[in-house]
Amino acid sequence: MECMSGPYLVRGSVSLPEAELVWRFSRSSGPGGQHVNTSDTQVELRFDLVNTEALPEVWKRRALERLAGRLVDGVVTVRACEHRSQWRNREAAAVRLAALLAEATAPPPKPRKPTRIPRGINERRLRQKKQRSETKRGRSGRDWG
């Protein structure tokens, strides 16, 4: 498992600055006996996407556009409560945030280059259509009567 203090890489040499991460801890729901009532194991990690200096301008614009639905006043929030220790939940939240930002800042896919359908294939398709229509026309009960 990764060390907690290490910076979380988004992509390339860009990482999340520890100073810009805002942590909040609260009681986690779910099983855990008496211990669960006394310890704040649920982790909420907030990252101010609008005012950050850590991301290149192009990436920031891209992320703001793609994460528009998740942002509250320009801040992206990630929650983790699947582990029973706060330490591991912090780890999970930070990794999740880094992955989310990596996906949101990824360059758009290359546009698809349209290809032409070869003439032979098109002609064969039309020939088969004609043949099928002939078969079906032969089934009509006009000349049986």
PDB file of C-alpha atoms in Angstrom:
ATOM      1  CA  MET A   1       0.000   0.000   0.000  1.00  0.00           C
ATOM      2  CA  GLU A   2       1.134   3.568  -0.760  1.00  0.00           C
ATOM      3  CA  CYS A   3       2.467   5.848   1.947  1.00  0.00           C
ATOM      4  CA  MET A   4       0.005   8.509   3.107  1.00  0.00           C
ATOM      5  CA  SER A   5       2.349  11.490   3.058  1.00  0.00           C
ATOM      6  CA  GLY A   6       3.338  11.012  -0.582  1.00  0.00           C
ATOM      7  CA  PRO A   7       1.775  13.288  -3.197  1.00  0.00           C
ATOM      8  CA  TYR A   8      -1.072  11.790  -5.209  1.00  0.00           C
ATOM      9  CA  LEU A   9      -0.259  11.799  -8.892  1.00  0.00           C
ATOM     10  CA  VAL A  10      -3.011  12.936 -11.226  1.00  0.00           C
ATOM     11  CA  ARG A  11      -1.131  12.340 -14.467  1.00  0.00           C
ATOM     12  CA  GLY A  12       2.443  12.812 -15.610  1.00  0.00           C
ATOM     13  CA  SER A  13       4.288  15.020 -13.125  1.00  0.00           C
ATOM     14  CA  VAL A  14       1.141  16.781 -11.864  1.00  0.00           C
ATOM     15  CA  SER A  15       0.065  15.821  -8.355  1.00  0.00           C
ATOM     16  CA  LEU A  16      -2.462  16.976  -5.764  1.00  0.00           C
ATOM     17  CA  PRO A  17      -0.867  19.489  -3.356  1.00  0.00           C
ATOM     18  CA  GLU A  18      -1.438  18.461   0.276  1.00  0.00           C
ATOM     19  CA  ALA A  19      -2.012  22.141   1.200  1.00  0.00           C
ATOM     20  CA  GLU A  20      -5.066  22.404  -1.101  1.00  0.00           C
ATOM     21  CA  LEU A  21      -6.817  19.286   0.215  1.00  0.00           C
ATOM     22  CA  VAL A  22      -9.494  19.894   2.863  1.00  0.00           C
ATOM     23  CA  TRP A  23     -10.312  16.873   5.048  1.00  0.00           C
ATOM     24  CA  ARG A  24     -13.454  16.348   7.127  1.00  0.00           C
ATOM     25  CA  PHE A  25     -14.110  13.365   9.353  1.00  0.00           C
ATOM     26  CA  SER A  26     -17.407  12.051  10.647  1.00  0.00           C
ATOM     27  CA  ARG A  27     -18.922   8.901  12.062  1.00  0.00           C
ATOM     28  CA  SER A  28     -19.280   6.146   9.548  1.00  0.00           C
ATOM     29  CA  SER A  29     -22.467   4.148   9.148  1.00  0.00           C
ATOM     30  CA  GLY A  30     -22.601   0.375   9.005  1.00  0.00           C
ATOM     31  CA  PRO A  31     -21.227  -2.429  11.176  1.00  0.00           C
ATOM     32  CA  GLY A  32     -18.398  -2.061  13.659  1.00  0.00           C
ATOM     33  CA  GLY A  33     -19.748  -2.648  17.181  1.00  0.00           C
ATOM     34  CA  GLN A  34     -19.258  -0.134  19.982  1.00  0.00           C
ATOM     35  CA  HIS A  35     -16.129   1.226  18.291  1.00  0.00           C
ATOM     36  CA  VAL A  36     -18.194   2.731  15.462  1.00  0.00           C
ATOM     37  CA  ASN A  37     -20.019   5.071  17.866  1.00  0.00           C
ATOM     38  CA  THR A  38     -16.858   6.726  19.094  1.00  0.00           C
ATOM     39  CA  SER A  39     -14.557   7.053  16.082  1.00  0.00           C
ATOM     40  CA  ASP A  40     -14.763   9.388  13.105  1.00  0.00           C
ATOM     41  CA  THR A  41     -13.765   6.996  10.344  1.00  0.00           C
ATOM     42  CA  GLN A  42     -15.754   8.411   7.416  1.00  0.00           C
ATOM     43  CA  VAL A  43     -13.610  10.751   5.349  1.00  0.00           C
ATOM     44  CA  GLU A  44     -14.734  13.615   3.144  1.00  0.00           C
ATOM     45  CA  LEU A  45     -12.044  15.135   0.945  1.00  0.00           C
ATOM     46  CA  ARG A  46     -12.620  18.496  -0.743  1.00  0.00           C
ATOM     47  CA  PHE A  47     -10.537  20.060  -3.476  1.00  0.00           C
ATOM     48  CA  ASP A  48     -11.097  23.591  -4.754  1.00  0.00           C
ATOM     49  CA  LEU A  49     -10.903  23.101  -8.505  1.00  0.00           C
ATOM     50  CA  VAL A  50     -11.604  26.731  -9.428  1.00  0.00           C
ATOM     51  CA  ASN A  51      -8.823  28.304  -7.348  1.00  0.00           C
ATOM     52  CA  THR A  52      -6.155  25.608  -7.582  1.00  0.00           C
ATOM     53  CA  GLU A  53      -2.713  26.415  -8.938  1.00  0.00           C
ATOM     54  CA  ALA A  54      -1.680  22.760  -9.157  1.00  0.00           C
ATOM     55  CA  LEU A  55      -3.316  21.983 -12.495  1.00  0.00           C
ATOM     56  CA  PRO A  56      -2.326  23.482 -15.852  1.00  0.00           C
ATOM     57  CA  GLU A  57      -4.908  25.977 -17.155  1.00  0.00           C
ATOM     58  CA  VAL A  58      -6.030  23.713 -20.033  1.00  0.00           C
ATOM     59  CA  TRP A  59      -6.577  20.772 -17.661  1.00  0.00           C
ATOM     60  CA  LYS A  60      -8.463  22.973 -15.222  1.00  0.00           C
ATOM     61  CA  ARG A  61     -10.858  24.196 -17.927  1.00  0.00           C
ATOM     62  CA  ARG A  62     -11.413  20.622 -19.103  1.00  0.00           C
ATOM     63  CA  ALA A  63     -12.055  19.354 -15.561  1.00  0.00           C
ATOM     64  CA  LEU A  64     -14.457  22.198 -14.740  1.00  0.00           C
ATOM     65  CA  GLU A  65     -16.417  21.411 -17.884  1.00  0.00           C
ATOM     66  CA  ARG A  66     -16.570  17.637 -17.331  1.00  0.00           C
ATOM     67  CA  LEU A  67     -17.217  17.700 -13.587  1.00  0.00           C
ATOM     68  CA  ALA A  68     -19.771  20.534 -13.737  1.00  0.00           C
ATOM     69  CA  GLY A  69     -22.496  18.268 -12.320  1.00  0.00           C
ATOM     70  CA  ARG A  70     -20.385  17.252  -9.314  1.00  0.00           C
ATOM     71  CA  LEU A  71     -19.081  20.664  -8.319  1.00  0.00           C
ATOM     72  CA  VAL A  72     -20.490  22.787  -5.514  1.00  0.00           C
ATOM     73  CA  ASP A  73     -19.126  26.356  -5.787  1.00  0.00           C
ATOM     74  CA  GLY A  74     -16.181  25.036  -7.787  1.00  0.00           C
ATOM     75  CA  VAL A  75     -15.242  22.462  -5.142  1.00  0.00           C
ATOM     76  CA  VAL A  76     -15.168  18.734  -5.882  1.00  0.00           C
ATOM     77  CA  THR A  77     -15.951  16.401  -2.951  1.00  0.00           C
ATOM     78  CA  VAL A  78     -15.054  12.731  -2.550  1.00  0.00           C
ATOM     79  CA  ARG A  79     -16.292  10.551   0.320  1.00  0.00           C
ATOM     80  CA  ALA A  80     -14.871   7.258   1.606  1.00  0.00           C
ATOM     81  CA  CYS A  81     -16.256   5.095   4.398  1.00  0.00           C
ATOM     82  CA  GLU A  82     -15.654   1.510   3.294  1.00  0.00           C
ATOM     83  CA  HIS A  83     -12.768   0.798   5.685  1.00  0.00           C
ATOM     84  CA  ARG A  84     -12.938   0.673   9.448  1.00  0.00           C
ATOM     85  CA  SER A  85      -9.815   2.772   9.902  1.00  0.00           C
ATOM     86  CA  GLN A  86      -9.710   6.487   9.183  1.00  0.00           C
ATOM     87  CA  TRP A  87      -6.203   6.100   7.787  1.00  0.00           C
ATOM     88  CA  ARG A  88      -7.308   3.680   5.070  1.00  0.00           C
ATOM     89  CA  ASN A  89     -10.372   5.782   4.267  1.00  0.00           C
ATOM     90  CA  ARG A  90      -8.122   8.839   3.825  1.00  0.00           C
ATOM     91  CA  GLU A  91      -5.994   6.781   1.470  1.00  0.00           C
ATOM     92  CA  ALA A  92      -9.054   5.613  -0.490  1.00  0.00           C
ATOM     93  CA  ALA A  93     -10.495   9.137  -0.768  1.00  0.00           C
ATOM     94  CA  ALA A  94      -7.221  10.629  -2.004  1.00  0.00           C
ATOM     95  CA  VAL A  95      -6.713   7.881  -4.575  1.00  0.00           C
ATOM     96  CA  ARG A  96     -10.313   8.298  -5.745  1.00  0.00           C
ATOM     97  CA  LEU A  97      -9.920  12.062  -6.118  1.00  0.00           C
ATOM     98  CA  ALA A  98      -6.677  11.647  -8.083  1.00  0.00           C
ATOM     99  CA  ALA A  99      -8.368   9.110 -10.387  1.00  0.00           C
ATOM    100  CA  LEU A 100     -11.392  11.386 -10.856  1.00  0.00           C
ATOM    101  CA  LEU A 101      -9.183  14.327 -11.810  1.00  0.00           C
ATOM    102  CA  ALA A 102      -7.048  12.155 -14.096  1.00  0.00           C
ATOM    103  CA  GLU A 103     -10.173  11.095 -15.984  1.00  0.00           C
ATOM    104  CA  ALA A 104     -11.599  14.633 -16.082  1.00  0.00           C
ATOM    105  CA  THR A 105      -8.388  16.203 -17.373  1.00  0.00           C
ATOM    106  CA  ALA A 106      -7.622  13.558 -20.010  1.00  0.00           C
ATOM    107  CA  PRO A 107      -7.354  14.923 -23.542  1.00  0.00           C
ATOM    108  CA  PRO A 108     -10.423  14.347 -25.715  1.00  0.00           C
ATOM    109  CA  PRO A 109     -10.269  11.253 -27.942  1.00  0.00           C
ATOM    110  CA  LYS A 110      -9.098  11.704 -31.519  1.00  0.00           C
ATOM    111  CA  PRO A 111     -11.999  12.300 -33.905  1.00  0.00           C
ATOM    112  CA  ARG A 112     -13.075   9.266 -35.903  1.00  0.00           C
ATOM    113  CA  LYS A 113     -11.973   9.309 -39.516  1.00  0.00           C
ATOM    114  CA  PRO A 114     -14.925   8.314 -41.698  1.00  0.00           C
ATOM    115  CA  THR A 115     -14.226   5.439 -44.074  1.00  0.00           C
ATOM    116  CA  ARG A 116     -15.959   4.645 -47.354  1.00  0.00           C
ATOM    117  CA  ILE A 117     -17.827   1.412 -47.883  1.00  0.00           C
ATOM    118  CA  PRO A 118     -16.223  -0.462 -50.798  1.00  0.00           C
ATOM    119  CA  ARG A 119     -18.379  -0.503 -53.935  1.00  0.00           C
ATOM    120  CA  GLY A 120     -18.359  -4.306 -54.181  1.00  0.00           C
ATOM    121  CA  ILE A 121     -19.853  -4.700 -50.709  1.00  0.00           C
ATOM    122  CA  ASN A 122     -22.596  -2.184 -51.444  1.00  0.00           C
ATOM    123  CA  GLU A 123     -23.468  -3.878 -54.739  1.00  0.00           C
ATOM    124  CA  ARG A 124     -23.589  -7.290 -53.075  1.00  0.00           C
ATOM    125  CA  ARG A 125     -25.955  -5.910 -50.417  1.00  0.00           C
ATOM    126  CA  LEU A 126     -28.277  -4.467 -53.075  1.00  0.00           C
ATOM    127  CA  ARG A 127     -28.199  -7.743 -55.038  1.00  0.00           C
ATOM    128  CA  GLN A 128     -29.168  -9.714 -51.916  1.00  0.00           C
ATOM    129  CA  LYS A 129     -31.972  -7.243 -51.157  1.00  0.00           C
ATOM    130  CA  LYS A 130     -33.350  -7.667 -54.657  1.00  0.00           C
ATOM    131  CA  GLN A 131     -33.148 -11.464 -54.381  1.00  0.00           C
ATOM    132  CA  ARG A 132     -34.927 -11.421 -51.015  1.00  0.00           C
ATOM    133  CA  SER A 133     -37.694  -9.193 -52.347  1.00  0.00           C
ATOM    134  CA  GLU A 134     -38.177 -11.567 -55.308  1.00  0.00           C
ATOM    135  CA  THR A 135     -38.465 -14.505 -52.921  1.00  0.00           C
ATOM    136  CA  LYS A 136     -41.060 -12.678 -50.855  1.00  0.00           C
ATOM    137  CA  ARG A 137     -42.968 -11.520 -53.905  1.00  0.00           C
ATOM    138  CA  GLY A 138     -43.163 -15.139 -55.084  1.00  0.00           C
ATOM    139  CA  ARG A 139     -44.892 -16.041 -51.812  1.00  0.00           C
ATOM    140  CA  SER A 140     -47.900 -13.786 -52.338  1.00  0.00           C
ATOM    141  CA  GLY A 141     -50.983 -15.917 -53.081  1.00  0.00           C
ATOM    142  CA  ARG A 142     -52.144 -13.999 -56.171  1.00  0.00           C
ATOM    143  CA  ASP A 143     -51.728 -16.777 -58.733  1.00  0.00           C
ATOM    144  CA  TRP A 144     -52.940 -19.689 -56.585  1.00  0.00           C
ATOM    145  CA  GLY A 145     -56.598 -19.127 -56.883  1.00  0.00           C
TER     146      GLY A 145
END
